Coordinates of C-alpha atoms and ligand atoms in Angstrom, one line a residue:
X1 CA 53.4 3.5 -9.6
X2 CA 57.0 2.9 -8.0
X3 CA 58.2 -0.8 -7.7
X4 CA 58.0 0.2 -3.4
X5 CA 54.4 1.1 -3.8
X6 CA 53.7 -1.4 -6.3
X7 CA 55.1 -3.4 -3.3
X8 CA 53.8 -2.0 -0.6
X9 CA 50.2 -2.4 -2.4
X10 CA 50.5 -6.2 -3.4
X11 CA 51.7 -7.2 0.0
X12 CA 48.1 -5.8 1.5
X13 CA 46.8 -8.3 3.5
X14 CA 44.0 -10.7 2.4
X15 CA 41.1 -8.5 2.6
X16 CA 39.1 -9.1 5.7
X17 CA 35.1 -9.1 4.8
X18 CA 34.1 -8.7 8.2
X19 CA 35.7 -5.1 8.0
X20 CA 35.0 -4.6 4.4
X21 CA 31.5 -5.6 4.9
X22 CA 29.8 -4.8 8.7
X23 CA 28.8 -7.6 10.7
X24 CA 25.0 -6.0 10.5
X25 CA 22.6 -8.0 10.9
X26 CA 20.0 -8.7 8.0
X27 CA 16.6 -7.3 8.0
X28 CA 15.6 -11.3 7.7
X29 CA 16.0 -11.1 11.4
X30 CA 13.9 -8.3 12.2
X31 CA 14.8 -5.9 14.9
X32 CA 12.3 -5.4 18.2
X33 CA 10.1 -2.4 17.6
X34 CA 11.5 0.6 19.2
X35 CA 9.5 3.7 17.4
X36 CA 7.0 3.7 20.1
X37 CA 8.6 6.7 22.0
X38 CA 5.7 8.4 23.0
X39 CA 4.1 5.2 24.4
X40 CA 1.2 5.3 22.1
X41 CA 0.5 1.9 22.8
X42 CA -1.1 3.3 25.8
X43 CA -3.6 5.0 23.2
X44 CA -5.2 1.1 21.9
X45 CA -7.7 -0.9 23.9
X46 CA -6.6 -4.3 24.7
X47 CA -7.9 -6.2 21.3
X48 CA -5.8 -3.5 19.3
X49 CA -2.6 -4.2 21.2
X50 CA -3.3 -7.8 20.9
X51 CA -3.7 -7.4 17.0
X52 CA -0.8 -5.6 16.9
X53 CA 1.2 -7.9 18.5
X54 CA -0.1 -10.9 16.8
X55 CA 0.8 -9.4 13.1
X56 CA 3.9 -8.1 14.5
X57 CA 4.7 -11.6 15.5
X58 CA 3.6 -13.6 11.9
X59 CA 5.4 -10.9 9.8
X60 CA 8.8 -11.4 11.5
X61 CA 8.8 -14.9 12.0
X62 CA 7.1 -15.7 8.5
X63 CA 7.6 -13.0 6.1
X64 CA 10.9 -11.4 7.1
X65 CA 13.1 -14.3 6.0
X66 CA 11.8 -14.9 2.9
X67 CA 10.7 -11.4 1.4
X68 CA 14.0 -10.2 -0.2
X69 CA 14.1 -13.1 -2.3
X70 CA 10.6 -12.8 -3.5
X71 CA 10.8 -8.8 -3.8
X72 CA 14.3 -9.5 -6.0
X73 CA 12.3 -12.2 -8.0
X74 CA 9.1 -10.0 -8.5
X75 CA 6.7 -13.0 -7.6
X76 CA 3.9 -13.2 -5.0
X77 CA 4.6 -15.1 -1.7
X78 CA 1.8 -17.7 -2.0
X79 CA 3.3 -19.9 0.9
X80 CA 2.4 -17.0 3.4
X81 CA -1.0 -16.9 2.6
X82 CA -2.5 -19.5 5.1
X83 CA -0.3 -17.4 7.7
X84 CA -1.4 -14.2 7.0
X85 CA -5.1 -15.9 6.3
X86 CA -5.0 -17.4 10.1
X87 CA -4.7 -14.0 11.2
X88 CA -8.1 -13.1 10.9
X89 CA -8.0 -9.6 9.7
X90 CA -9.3 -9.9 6.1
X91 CA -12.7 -8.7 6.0
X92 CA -11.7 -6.0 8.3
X93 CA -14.5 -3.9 9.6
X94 CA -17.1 -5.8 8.1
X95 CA -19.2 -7.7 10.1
X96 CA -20.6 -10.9 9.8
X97 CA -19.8 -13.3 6.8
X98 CA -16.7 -15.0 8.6
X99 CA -15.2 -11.0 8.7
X100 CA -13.1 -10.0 12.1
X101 CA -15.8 -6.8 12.4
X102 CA -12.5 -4.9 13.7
X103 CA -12.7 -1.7 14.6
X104 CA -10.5 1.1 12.4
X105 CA -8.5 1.4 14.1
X106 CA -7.4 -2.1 14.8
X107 CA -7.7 -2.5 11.6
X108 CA -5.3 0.2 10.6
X109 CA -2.8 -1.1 13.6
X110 CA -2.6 -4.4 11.4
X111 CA -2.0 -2.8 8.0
X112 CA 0.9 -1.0 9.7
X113 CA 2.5 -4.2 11.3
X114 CA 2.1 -6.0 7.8
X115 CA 4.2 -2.9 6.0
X116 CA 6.5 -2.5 8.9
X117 CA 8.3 -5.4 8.3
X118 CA 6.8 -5.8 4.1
X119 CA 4.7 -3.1 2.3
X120 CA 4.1 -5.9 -0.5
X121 CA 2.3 -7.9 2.2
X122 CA 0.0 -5.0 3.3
X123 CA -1.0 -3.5 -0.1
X124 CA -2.1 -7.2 -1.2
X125 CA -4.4 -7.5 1.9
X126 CA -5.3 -4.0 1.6
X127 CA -6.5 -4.7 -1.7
X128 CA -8.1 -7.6 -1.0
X129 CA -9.6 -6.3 2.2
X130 CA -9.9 -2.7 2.4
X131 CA -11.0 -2.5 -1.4
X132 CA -12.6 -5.9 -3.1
X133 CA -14.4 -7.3 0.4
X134 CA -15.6 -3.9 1.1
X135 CA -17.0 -3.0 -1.9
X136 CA -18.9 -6.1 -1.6
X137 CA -19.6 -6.0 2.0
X138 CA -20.8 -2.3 1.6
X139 CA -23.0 -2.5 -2.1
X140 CA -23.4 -6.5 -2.6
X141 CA -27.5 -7.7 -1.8
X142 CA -27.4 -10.2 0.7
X143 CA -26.4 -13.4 -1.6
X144 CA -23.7 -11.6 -2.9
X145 CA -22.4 -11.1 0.6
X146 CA -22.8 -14.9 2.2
X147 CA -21.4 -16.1 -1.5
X148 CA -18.4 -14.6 -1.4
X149 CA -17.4 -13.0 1.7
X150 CA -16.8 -16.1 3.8
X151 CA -14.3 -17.5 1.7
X152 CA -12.6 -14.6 1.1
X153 CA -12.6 -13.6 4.3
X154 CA -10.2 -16.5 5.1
X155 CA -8.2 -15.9 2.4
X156 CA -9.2 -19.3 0.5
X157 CA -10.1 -17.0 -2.4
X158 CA -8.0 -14.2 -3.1
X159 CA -10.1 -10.7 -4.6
X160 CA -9.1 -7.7 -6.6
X161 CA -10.7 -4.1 -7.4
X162 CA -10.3 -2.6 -10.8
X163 CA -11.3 0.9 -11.1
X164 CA -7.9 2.6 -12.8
X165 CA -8.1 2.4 -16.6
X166 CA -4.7 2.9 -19.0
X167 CA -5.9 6.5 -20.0
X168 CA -7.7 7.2 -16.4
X169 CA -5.9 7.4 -13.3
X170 CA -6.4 10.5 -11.3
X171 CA -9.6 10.9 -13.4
X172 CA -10.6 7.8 -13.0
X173 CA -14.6 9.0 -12.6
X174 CA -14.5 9.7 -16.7
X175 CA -13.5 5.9 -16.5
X176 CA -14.5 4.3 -20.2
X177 CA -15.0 0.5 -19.6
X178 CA -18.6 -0.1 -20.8
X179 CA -21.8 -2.2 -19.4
X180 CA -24.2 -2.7 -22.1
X181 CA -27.5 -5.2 -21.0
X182 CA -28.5 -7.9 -22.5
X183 CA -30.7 -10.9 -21.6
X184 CA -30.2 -12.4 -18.5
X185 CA -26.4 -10.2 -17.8
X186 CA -24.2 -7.7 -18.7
X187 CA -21.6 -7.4 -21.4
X188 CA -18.0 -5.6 -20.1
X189 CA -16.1 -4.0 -22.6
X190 CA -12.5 -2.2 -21.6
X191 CA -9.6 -2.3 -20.1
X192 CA -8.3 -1.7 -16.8
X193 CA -4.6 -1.3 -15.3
X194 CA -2.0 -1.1 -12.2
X195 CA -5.1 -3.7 -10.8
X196 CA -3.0 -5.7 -7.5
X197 CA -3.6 -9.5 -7.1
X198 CA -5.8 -8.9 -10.8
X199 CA -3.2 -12.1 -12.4
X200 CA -4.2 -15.0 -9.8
X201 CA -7.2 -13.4 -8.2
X202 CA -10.5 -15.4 -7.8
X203 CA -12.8 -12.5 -7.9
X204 CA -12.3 -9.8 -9.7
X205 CA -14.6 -6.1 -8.9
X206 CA -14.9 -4.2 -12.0
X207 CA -16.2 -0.9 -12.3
X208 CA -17.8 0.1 -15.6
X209 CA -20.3 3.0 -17.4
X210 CA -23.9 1.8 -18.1
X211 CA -24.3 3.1 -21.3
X212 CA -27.8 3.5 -20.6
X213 CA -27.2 5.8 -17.8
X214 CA -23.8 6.7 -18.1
X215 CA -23.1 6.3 -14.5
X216 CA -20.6 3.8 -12.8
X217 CA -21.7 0.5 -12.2
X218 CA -19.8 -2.3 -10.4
X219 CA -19.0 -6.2 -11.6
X220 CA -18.4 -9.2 -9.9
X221 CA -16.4 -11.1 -12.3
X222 CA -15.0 -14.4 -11.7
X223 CA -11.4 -15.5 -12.8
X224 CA -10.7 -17.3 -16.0
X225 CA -14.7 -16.4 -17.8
X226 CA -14.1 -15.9 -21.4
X227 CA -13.0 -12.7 -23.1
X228 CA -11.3 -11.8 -19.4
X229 CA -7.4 -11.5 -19.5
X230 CA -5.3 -10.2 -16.9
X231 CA -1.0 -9.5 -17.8
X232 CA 1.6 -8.8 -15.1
X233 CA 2.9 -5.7 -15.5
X234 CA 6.5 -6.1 -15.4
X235 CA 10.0 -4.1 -13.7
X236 CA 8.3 -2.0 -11.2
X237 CA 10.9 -0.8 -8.9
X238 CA 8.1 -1.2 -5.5
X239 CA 6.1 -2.9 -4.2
X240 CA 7.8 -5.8 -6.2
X241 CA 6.1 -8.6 -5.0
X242 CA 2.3 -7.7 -5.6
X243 CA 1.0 -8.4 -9.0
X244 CA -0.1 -5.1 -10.6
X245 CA -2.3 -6.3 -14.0
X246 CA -3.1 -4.9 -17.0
X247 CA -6.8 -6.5 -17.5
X248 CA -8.5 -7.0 -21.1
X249 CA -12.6 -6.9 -21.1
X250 CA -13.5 -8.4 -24.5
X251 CA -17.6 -8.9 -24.6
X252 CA -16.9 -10.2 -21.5
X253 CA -20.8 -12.0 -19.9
X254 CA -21.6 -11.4 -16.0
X255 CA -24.7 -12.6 -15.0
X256 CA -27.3 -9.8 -13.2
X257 CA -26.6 -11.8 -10.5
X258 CA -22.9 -10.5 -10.1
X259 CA -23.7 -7.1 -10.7
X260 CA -23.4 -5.1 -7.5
X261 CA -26.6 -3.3 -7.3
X262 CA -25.2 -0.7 -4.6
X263 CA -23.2 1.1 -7.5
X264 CA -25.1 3.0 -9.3
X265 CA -22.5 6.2 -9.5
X266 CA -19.1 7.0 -9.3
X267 CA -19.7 8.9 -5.7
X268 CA -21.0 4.8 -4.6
X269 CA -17.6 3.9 -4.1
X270 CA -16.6 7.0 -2.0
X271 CA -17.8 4.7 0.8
X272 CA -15.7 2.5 0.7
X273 CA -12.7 4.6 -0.4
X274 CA -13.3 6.6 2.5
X275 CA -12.0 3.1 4.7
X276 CA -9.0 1.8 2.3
X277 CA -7.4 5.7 2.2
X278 CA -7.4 6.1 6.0
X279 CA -5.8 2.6 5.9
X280 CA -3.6 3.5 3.2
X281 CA -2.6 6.8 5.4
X282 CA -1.2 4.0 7.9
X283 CA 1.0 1.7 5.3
X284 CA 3.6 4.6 5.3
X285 CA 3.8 4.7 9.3
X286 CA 4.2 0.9 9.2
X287 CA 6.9 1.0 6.7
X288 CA 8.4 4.2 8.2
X289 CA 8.3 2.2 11.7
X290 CA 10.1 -0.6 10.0
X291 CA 12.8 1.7 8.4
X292 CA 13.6 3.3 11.9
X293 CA 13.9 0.3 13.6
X294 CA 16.1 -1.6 11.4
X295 CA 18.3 2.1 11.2
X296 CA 18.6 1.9 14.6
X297 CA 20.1 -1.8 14.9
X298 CA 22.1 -0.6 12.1
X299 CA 23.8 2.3 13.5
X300 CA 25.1 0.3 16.6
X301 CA 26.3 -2.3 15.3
X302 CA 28.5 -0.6 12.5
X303 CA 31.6 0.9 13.2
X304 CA 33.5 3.9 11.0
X305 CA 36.2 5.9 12.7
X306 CA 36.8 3.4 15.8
X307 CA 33.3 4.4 16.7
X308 CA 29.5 2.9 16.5
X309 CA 27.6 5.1 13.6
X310 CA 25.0 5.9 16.3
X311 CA 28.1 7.5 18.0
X312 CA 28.1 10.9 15.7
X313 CA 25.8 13.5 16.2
X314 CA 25.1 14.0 12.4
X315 CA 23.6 10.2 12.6
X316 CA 21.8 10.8 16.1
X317 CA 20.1 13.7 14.5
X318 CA 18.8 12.4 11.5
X319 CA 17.7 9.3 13.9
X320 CA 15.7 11.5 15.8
X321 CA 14.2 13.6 12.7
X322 CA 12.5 10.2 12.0
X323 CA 11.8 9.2 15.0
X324 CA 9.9 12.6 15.3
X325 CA 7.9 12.4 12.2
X326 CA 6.8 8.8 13.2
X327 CA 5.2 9.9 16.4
X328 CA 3.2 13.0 14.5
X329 CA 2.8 10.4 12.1
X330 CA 0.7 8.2 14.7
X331 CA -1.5 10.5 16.2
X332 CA -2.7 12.0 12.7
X333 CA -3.3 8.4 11.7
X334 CA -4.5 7.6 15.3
X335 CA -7.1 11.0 15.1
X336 CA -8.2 9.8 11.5
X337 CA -9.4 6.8 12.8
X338 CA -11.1 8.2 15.5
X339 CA -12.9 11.0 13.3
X340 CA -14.2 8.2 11.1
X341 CA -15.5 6.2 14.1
X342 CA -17.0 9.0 15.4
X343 CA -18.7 9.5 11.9
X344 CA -17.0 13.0 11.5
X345 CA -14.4 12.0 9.1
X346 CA -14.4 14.5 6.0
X347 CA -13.2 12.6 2.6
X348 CA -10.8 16.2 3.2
X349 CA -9.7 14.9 6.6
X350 CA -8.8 11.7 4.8
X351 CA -7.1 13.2 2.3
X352 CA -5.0 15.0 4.2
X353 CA -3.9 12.4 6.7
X354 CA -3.4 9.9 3.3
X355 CA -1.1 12.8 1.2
X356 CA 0.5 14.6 4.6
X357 CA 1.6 10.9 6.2
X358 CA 3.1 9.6 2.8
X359 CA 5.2 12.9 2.6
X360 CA 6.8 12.6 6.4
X361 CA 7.0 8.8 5.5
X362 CA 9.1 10.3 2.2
X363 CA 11.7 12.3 4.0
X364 CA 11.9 9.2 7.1
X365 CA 12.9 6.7 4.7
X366 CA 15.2 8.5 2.5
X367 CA 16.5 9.6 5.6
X368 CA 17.2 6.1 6.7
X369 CA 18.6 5.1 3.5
X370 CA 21.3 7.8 4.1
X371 CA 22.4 6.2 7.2
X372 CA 22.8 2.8 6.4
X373 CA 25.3 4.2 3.5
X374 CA 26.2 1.7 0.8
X375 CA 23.8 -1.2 2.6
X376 CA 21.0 1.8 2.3
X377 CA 20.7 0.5 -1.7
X378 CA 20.2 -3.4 -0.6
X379 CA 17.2 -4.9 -0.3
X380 CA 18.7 -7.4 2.4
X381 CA 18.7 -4.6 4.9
X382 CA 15.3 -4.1 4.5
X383 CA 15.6 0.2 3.6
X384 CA 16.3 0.3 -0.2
X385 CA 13.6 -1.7 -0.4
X386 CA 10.9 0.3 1.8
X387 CA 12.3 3.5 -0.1
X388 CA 11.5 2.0 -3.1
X389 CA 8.0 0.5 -1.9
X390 CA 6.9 4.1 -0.6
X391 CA 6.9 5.3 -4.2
X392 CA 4.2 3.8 -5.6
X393 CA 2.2 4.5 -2.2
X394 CA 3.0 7.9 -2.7
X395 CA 0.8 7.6 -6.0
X396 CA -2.0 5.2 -5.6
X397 CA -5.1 5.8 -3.5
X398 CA -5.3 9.1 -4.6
X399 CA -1.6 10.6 -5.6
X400 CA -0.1 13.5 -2.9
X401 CA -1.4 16.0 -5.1
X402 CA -4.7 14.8 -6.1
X403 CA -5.5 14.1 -2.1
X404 CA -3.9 17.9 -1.7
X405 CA -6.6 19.0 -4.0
X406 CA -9.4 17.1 -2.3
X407 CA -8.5 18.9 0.5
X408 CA -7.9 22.3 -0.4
X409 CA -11.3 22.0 -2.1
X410 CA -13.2 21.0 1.0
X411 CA -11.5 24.2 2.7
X412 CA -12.0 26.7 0.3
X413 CA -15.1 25.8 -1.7
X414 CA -13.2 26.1 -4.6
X415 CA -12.4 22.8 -6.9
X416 CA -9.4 23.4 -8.7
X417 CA -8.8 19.8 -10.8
X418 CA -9.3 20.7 -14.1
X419 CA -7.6 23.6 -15.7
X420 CA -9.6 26.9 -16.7
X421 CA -10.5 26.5 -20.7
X422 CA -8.0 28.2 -22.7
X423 CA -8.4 31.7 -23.5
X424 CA -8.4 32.7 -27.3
X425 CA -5.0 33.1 -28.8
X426 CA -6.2 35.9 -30.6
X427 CA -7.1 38.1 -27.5
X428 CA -3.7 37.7 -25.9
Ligands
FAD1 C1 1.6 -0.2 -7.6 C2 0.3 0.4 -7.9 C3 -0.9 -0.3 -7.5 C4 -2.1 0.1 -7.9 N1 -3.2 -0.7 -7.6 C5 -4.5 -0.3 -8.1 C6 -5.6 -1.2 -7.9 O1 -5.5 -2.3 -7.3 N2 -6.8 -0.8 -8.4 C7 -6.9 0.3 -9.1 O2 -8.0 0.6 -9.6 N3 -5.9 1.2 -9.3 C8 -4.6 0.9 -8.8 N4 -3.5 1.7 -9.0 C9 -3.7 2.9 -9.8 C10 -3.5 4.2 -9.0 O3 -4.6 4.5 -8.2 C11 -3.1 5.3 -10.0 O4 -1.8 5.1 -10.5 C12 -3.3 6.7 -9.4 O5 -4.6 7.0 -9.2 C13 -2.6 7.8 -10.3 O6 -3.0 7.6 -11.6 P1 -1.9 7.6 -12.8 O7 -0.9 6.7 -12.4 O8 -2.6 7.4 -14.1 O9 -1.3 9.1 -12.8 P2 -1.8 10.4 -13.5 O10 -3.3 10.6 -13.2 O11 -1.4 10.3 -15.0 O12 -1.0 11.5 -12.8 C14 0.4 11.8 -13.2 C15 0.8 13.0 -12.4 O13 0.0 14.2 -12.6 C16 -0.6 14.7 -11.4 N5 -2.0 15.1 -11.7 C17 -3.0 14.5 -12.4 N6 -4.1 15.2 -12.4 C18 -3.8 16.3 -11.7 C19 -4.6 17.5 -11.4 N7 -5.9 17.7 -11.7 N8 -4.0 18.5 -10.7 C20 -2.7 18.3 -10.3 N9 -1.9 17.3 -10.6 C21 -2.5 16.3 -11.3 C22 -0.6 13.5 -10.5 O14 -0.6 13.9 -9.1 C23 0.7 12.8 -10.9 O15 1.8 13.4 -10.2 C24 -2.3 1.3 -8.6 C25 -1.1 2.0 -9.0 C26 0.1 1.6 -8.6 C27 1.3 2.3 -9.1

């Protein structure tokens, strides 16, 4: 370098963050909604706009400005969980036992308003909700239900569901976590992992083979009984703040009395997974809804090239690509609902909506992390971290291909999961 540029360089003025950095504001202040461009708030009856409203409200006054710290820190949120227990929209769709009774649909309104603004928030009520209280509320006897669903349903006690096992995930029917009787209870032998809430949760659902029978049984266990042990699995890169476990069964006792006696096979739980996948089909439009709105406060308040990002058509195009997949995004999620409500919902329909809506959620958030440019990879402006949290959505509840193939069996007749044996080598 020349002793002028050498000059010219060290007599730069002090650099000025507020052009360095944009004066954008953080997602901790969360932008007003402004996806709704086909007005399909017009489309809810009263009590679903009012539940929408009412998360909407909590989740940016109470979670927004404290969820970037907890997602960075990978620990749970516990100081929101009176909030989001005041809500009353754990327990769902079940009816009685201190539950909301919602309809689907409202209930699938609140899951997206909890993962609009944090998808952490929304998979531990879903799990709680959608997958431990419904199990319960669907195949519990009638003690089972008025012992634990009041509490729960207040969020007082806190549930999990384990059905994944370390070497069963998308064939989690050949599950391997055995039930042997004995006097007076059962004894649980396995292991299970990915299970949310499993580290701090009260009650824990278990699903296990009789060995008697060799079908699928189901477990209420309660935390902390001996030979139960539940370890945080560690540096996931979404969905940072729920507590995925890796549980250890060791001879562990449950009384008959926890036993859920309406799981006596694997196809049991297709009851209640037929509810928690059309309501994990709407965490992708929630956090898709979240990503668009926060892109769209983004791009006019930054400025490149004298003008606001929202100014170039490159940016206004991508804008509206998301925009468009939210609204087709909607009304599949919207019809889902109302094919289940009508009782004409096909575990194929499900399937689709779940595997179809995570994709378009896919290319709106990596779309969105484009436009916010360098900011797109921080968590403080709320879209690294969505794109990150879609991932593991993407997977659970059925992966995109495993729901793919749910589908394309129920249209063709034709399962196509497990790969035809191998021919002999010899006759090649
Ligand atoms: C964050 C998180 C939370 C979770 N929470 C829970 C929970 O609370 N409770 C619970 O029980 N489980 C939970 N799970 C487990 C989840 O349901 C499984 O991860 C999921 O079913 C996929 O199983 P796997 O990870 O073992 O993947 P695998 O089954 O090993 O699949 C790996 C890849 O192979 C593909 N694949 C597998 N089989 C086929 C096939 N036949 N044809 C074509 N492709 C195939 C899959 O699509 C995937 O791309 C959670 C998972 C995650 C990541």
């Amino acid at each position: 370098m020349s002793d002028e540029a050498k000059n010219a360089y060290f007599d730069l003025p002090a650099l000025d963050v507020s052009v360095a950095f944009p004066q954008a504001t953080p997602a901790s202040i969360f932008p007003p909604s402004v996806s709704d461009y086909y007005q399909f708030d017009d489309l809810l009856t009263l009590e679903e706009q009012a539940i929408r409203k009412k998360v909407r409200e909590c989740m940016e006054k109470d979670v927004a400005p404290i969820m970037a710290k907890y997602w960075e820190k990978l620990e749970f949120p516990f100081e929101v969980v009176p909030k989001l227990g005041a809500l009353s929209i754990a327990g769902s769709t079940i009816k009685g036992y201190g539950c909301p009774g919602l309809s689907i649909t409202a209930s699938a309104i609140a899951t997206a308003e909890l993962a609009r603004v944090d998808a952490s928030c929304s998979t531990f009520i879903l799990v709680h909700s959608c997958l431990a209280m419904l199990t319960i509320g669907l195949c519990g006897s009638e003690e089972q239900k008025q012992k634990y669903l009041p509490s729960l349903a207040k969020l007082q006690t806190i549930g999990c569901w384990g059905l994944t096992e370390p070497d069963y995930g998308s064939d989690a029917s050949s599950l391997r976590t055995t039930a042997r009787k004995v006097e007076g209870g059962w004894i649980l032998e396995g292991q299970k992992r990915w299970i949310g809430n499993s580290t701090f949760a009260d009650i824990l659902v278990i699903f296990a083979r009789n060995i008697a029978t060799n079908q699928i049984n189901g477990f209420i266990l309660k935390k902390n009984i001996p030979g139960l042990q539940a370890t945080k699995i560690e540096n996931k890169i979404g969905l940072r703040m729920v507590q995925n476990g890796d549980i250890l069964l060791k001879k562990v006792f449950v009384p008959d009395e926890d036993r859920l006696p309406g799981v006596n096979s694997f196809q049991d739980t297709s009851k209640v997974l037929a509810v928690s996948r059309v309501m994990v089909a709407w965490q992708p439009i929630g956090i898709s809804m979240g990503v668009y709105d926060m892109c769209h406060r983004y791009l006019k308040e930054r400025k490149q090239f004298g003008a606001p990002l929202a100014a170039f058509q490159l940016n206004q195009q991508k804008l509206v690509l998301m925009l468009g997949n939210i609204q087709a995004m909607l009304l599949v999620g919207w019809r889902l609902c109302k094919l289940y409500e009508s009782g004409k919902m096909t575990p194929g329909h499900a399937s689709m909506g779940k595997s179809w809506i995570s994709l378009k959620a896919r290319e709106t958030v990596s779309l969105g992390r484009e436009l916010l440019g360098g900011n797109g990879i921080l968590a403080d402006f709320l879209v690294a971290k969505a794109f990150c949290d879609l991932e593991p959505i993407y997977t659970y509840e059925g992966t995109y291909d495993i729901n793919t193939l749910v589908t394309g069996r129920e249209i063709t007749g034709i399962a196509s999961f497990k790969p035809a044996p191998q021919r002999n080598q010899s006759r090649l």
